[in-house]
Amino acid sequence: MEPTISVMILGGDRVFVEALESVIGTTEGLLLCTDVPSIVLIDASFRLEEALALTWSAREHFPEAQVMVLGLEREDETVIEFIEAGAAAYLLKSASPAQLVAELLFLRDGQVHATPRIAAAVVERIAALEKEHKVLPLPPAGNPLTARELEILALMARGLRNKEIAHALHITVQTVKNHVHNVLEKLRVHRRRDAVRLAYEMGLLREPREPLDLF
């Protein structure tokens, strides 16, 4: 008898999550799990930044589990970003329940499916990241991130936008923009998600993100 696959579902859309629970709960060999999963399903159909942060968090909390991202609109740069965040597999929004079950079985058996285009893009991205890391130093000792910038960075990691950060910290949106600019400049990246990824790699961010307190 094949081993049972324990599956945890994390998502922001209740209808989406309940549909997944129905599929998993009625499929032999799959078991819904809330403690130590072997596979974590991430609902990527809601806000991208939150889904990416949730992927990072899942990999941090369950290092032995595989992460599968569901609900992507198409195969594009977003797929690469989720793979960088730790996802082992993905399914597009158009995928059927049967495809989901098949992919879960592939993951259980240590197999990962990806189109040649995505596979080639992943290899290219890994090579680019290795090159970046060879020449990308830590923020200069004389120009570290300030306490406020670290606070802004932590909120960015939780998926908050400038207006939401401003509201949370009771500061103006322009002030937030200035802090975000400083964070990107000091970390020597051009995108918020790259700043978050690098911050985790450098150990600047360690704690779970509060809005994603699903564990």
PDB file of N, CA, C and O in Angstrom, residues 14 34 56 68-69 73 75 77 88-90 108 114 124 126 159 161 174 181 183 195 199:
ATOM      1  N   ARG A  14     -11.715  31.430   0.979  1.00  0.00           N
ATOM      2  CA  ARG A  14     -12.388  30.339   1.679  1.00  0.00           C
ATOM      3  C   ARG A  14     -13.013  29.329   0.715  1.00  0.00           C
ATOM      4  O   ARG A  14     -12.936  28.120   0.935  1.00  0.00           O
ATOM      5  N   THR A  34      -2.991  19.381   9.778  1.00  0.00           N
ATOM      6  CA  THR A  34      -2.864  20.716  10.371  1.00  0.00           C
ATOM      7  C   THR A  34      -1.620  20.857  11.237  1.00  0.00           C
ATOM      8  O   THR A  34      -1.427  21.887  11.877  1.00  0.00           O
ATOM      9  N   TRP A  56       7.450  31.442   1.547  1.00  0.00           N
ATOM     10  CA  TRP A  56       8.654  31.548   2.379  1.00  0.00           C
ATOM     11  C   TRP A  56       8.384  31.024   3.793  1.00  0.00           C
ATOM     12  O   TRP A  56       9.183  30.261   4.362  1.00  0.00           O
ATOM     13  N   MET A  68       3.586  23.216  -2.939  1.00  0.00           N
ATOM     14  CA  MET A  68       3.001  23.328  -4.268  1.00  0.00           C
ATOM     15  C   MET A  68       2.134  24.577  -4.317  1.00  0.00           C
ATOM     16  O   MET A  68       1.326  24.816  -3.420  1.00  0.00           O
ATOM     17  N   VAL A  69       2.320  25.365  -5.359  1.00  0.00           N
ATOM     18  CA  VAL A  69       1.570  26.609  -5.527  1.00  0.00           C
ATOM     19  C   VAL A  69       0.437  26.372  -6.519  1.00  0.00           C
ATOM     20  O   VAL A  69       0.645  25.818  -7.603  1.00  0.00           O
ATOM     21  N   GLU A  73      -2.208  32.207 -12.898  1.00  0.00           N
ATOM     22  CA  GLU A  73      -2.935  32.503 -14.135  1.00  0.00           C
ATOM     23  C   GLU A  73      -2.238  31.925 -15.359  1.00  0.00           C
ATOM     24  O   GLU A  73      -2.881  31.418 -16.269  1.00  0.00           O
ATOM     25  N   GLU A  75       1.996  30.626 -17.054  1.00  0.00           N
ATOM     26  CA  GLU A  75       3.410  30.354 -16.810  1.00  0.00           C
ATOM     27  C   GLU A  75       4.221  31.570 -17.250  1.00  0.00           C
ATOM     28  O   GLU A  75       4.395  31.815 -18.441  1.00  0.00           O
ATOM     29  N   GLU A  77       7.047  34.895 -15.339  1.00  0.00           N
ATOM     30  CA  GLU A  77       8.064  35.195 -14.334  1.00  0.00           C
ATOM     31  C   GLU A  77       7.591  34.877 -12.916  1.00  0.00           C
ATOM     32  O   GLU A  77       8.394  34.551 -12.041  1.00  0.00           O
ATOM     33  N   ALA A  88       8.175  23.707  -4.836  1.00  0.00           N
ATOM     34  CA  ALA A  88       8.713  22.584  -5.601  1.00  0.00           C
ATOM     35  C   ALA A  88       7.872  22.293  -6.833  1.00  0.00           C
ATOM     36  O   ALA A  88       8.342  21.643  -7.772  1.00  0.00           O
ATOM     37  N   ALA A  89       6.626  22.755  -6.832  1.00  0.00           N
ATOM     38  CA  ALA A  89       5.736  22.483  -7.956  1.00  0.00           C
ATOM     39  C   ALA A  89       4.658  23.558  -8.022  1.00  0.00           C
ATOM     40  O   ALA A  89       4.452  24.304  -7.069  1.00  0.00           O
ATOM     41  N   TYR A  90       3.969  23.607  -9.149  1.00  0.00           N
ATOM     42  CA  TYR A  90       2.914  24.602  -9.325  1.00  0.00           C
ATOM     43  C   TYR A  90       1.844  24.050 -10.253  1.00  0.00           C
ATOM     44  O   TYR A  90       2.092  23.124 -11.046  1.00  0.00           O
ATOM     45  N   ARG A 108       5.128  13.200  -4.101  1.00  0.00           N
ATOM     46  CA  ARG A 108       5.378  12.131  -3.128  1.00  0.00           C
ATOM     47  C   ARG A 108       6.505  11.221  -3.598  1.00  0.00           C
ATOM     48  O   ARG A 108       7.343  10.760  -2.805  1.00  0.00           O
ATOM     49  N   ALA A 114       7.667  20.307 -15.060  1.00  0.00           N
ATOM     50  CA  ALA A 114       7.690  21.702 -15.499  1.00  0.00           C
ATOM     51  C   ALA A 114       7.878  21.714 -17.008  1.00  0.00           C
ATOM     52  O   ALA A 114       8.517  20.810 -17.574  1.00  0.00           O
ATOM     53  N   GLU A 124      18.417  29.407 -15.920  1.00  0.00           N
ATOM     54  CA  GLU A 124      18.978  30.727 -16.231  1.00  0.00           C
ATOM     55  C   GLU A 124      18.933  31.646 -15.012  1.00  0.00           C
ATOM     56  O   GLU A 124      19.883  32.385 -14.739  1.00  0.00           O
ATOM     57  N   ILE A 126      18.838  30.746 -11.806  1.00  0.00           N
ATOM     58  CA  ILE A 126      19.784  30.280 -10.790  1.00  0.00           C
ATOM     59  C   ILE A 126      21.185  30.778 -11.110  1.00  0.00           C
ATOM     60  O   ILE A 126      21.925  31.239 -10.235  1.00  0.00           O
ATOM     61  N   GLY A 159       3.444  41.465   2.825  1.00  0.00           N
ATOM     62  CA  GLY A 159       2.599  41.722   1.676  1.00  0.00           C
ATOM     63  C   GLY A 159       1.872  43.051   1.698  1.00  0.00           C
ATOM     64  O   GLY A 159       1.037  43.314   0.831  1.00  0.00           O
ATOM     65  N   ARG A 161       1.091  46.941   1.159  1.00  0.00           N
ATOM     66  CA  ARG A 161       1.458  47.967   0.193  1.00  0.00           C
ATOM     67  C   ARG A 161       1.746  49.271   0.931  1.00  0.00           C
ATOM     68  O   ARG A 161       1.527  49.383   2.143  1.00  0.00           O
ATOM     69  N   GLN A 174       4.090  59.104   1.461  1.00  0.00           N
ATOM     70  CA  GLN A 174       5.356  59.586   0.911  1.00  0.00           C
ATOM     71  C   GLN A 174       6.532  59.185   1.787  1.00  0.00           C
ATOM     72  O   GLN A 174       7.608  58.819   1.288  1.00  0.00           O
ATOM     73  N   HIS A 181      12.449  53.218  -0.769  1.00  0.00           N
ATOM     74  CA  HIS A 181      13.552  53.575  -1.674  1.00  0.00           C
ATOM     75  C   HIS A 181      14.896  53.346  -0.996  1.00  0.00           C
ATOM     76  O   HIS A 181      15.832  52.784  -1.598  1.00  0.00           O
ATOM     77  N   VAL A 183      15.573  51.320   1.500  1.00  0.00           N
ATOM     78  CA  VAL A 183      15.786  49.882   1.702  1.00  0.00           C
ATOM     79  C   VAL A 183      16.310  49.238   0.418  1.00  0.00           C
ATOM     80  O   VAL A 183      17.291  48.485   0.434  1.00  0.00           O
ATOM     81  N   ALA A 195      14.082  42.447  -2.324  1.00  0.00           N
ATOM     82  CA  ALA A 195      14.550  42.943  -1.036  1.00  0.00           C
ATOM     83  C   ALA A 195      14.147  41.986   0.081  1.00  0.00           C
ATOM     84  O   ALA A 195      14.943  41.689   0.981  1.00  0.00           O
ATOM     85  N   ALA A 199      16.666  39.832   2.289  1.00  0.00           N
ATOM     86  CA  ALA A 199      16.643  40.072   3.731  1.00  0.00           C
ATOM     87  C   ALA A 199      16.579  38.765   4.509  1.00  0.00           C
ATOM     88  O   ALA A 199      17.218  38.627   5.558  1.00  0.00           O
TER      89      ALA A 199
END
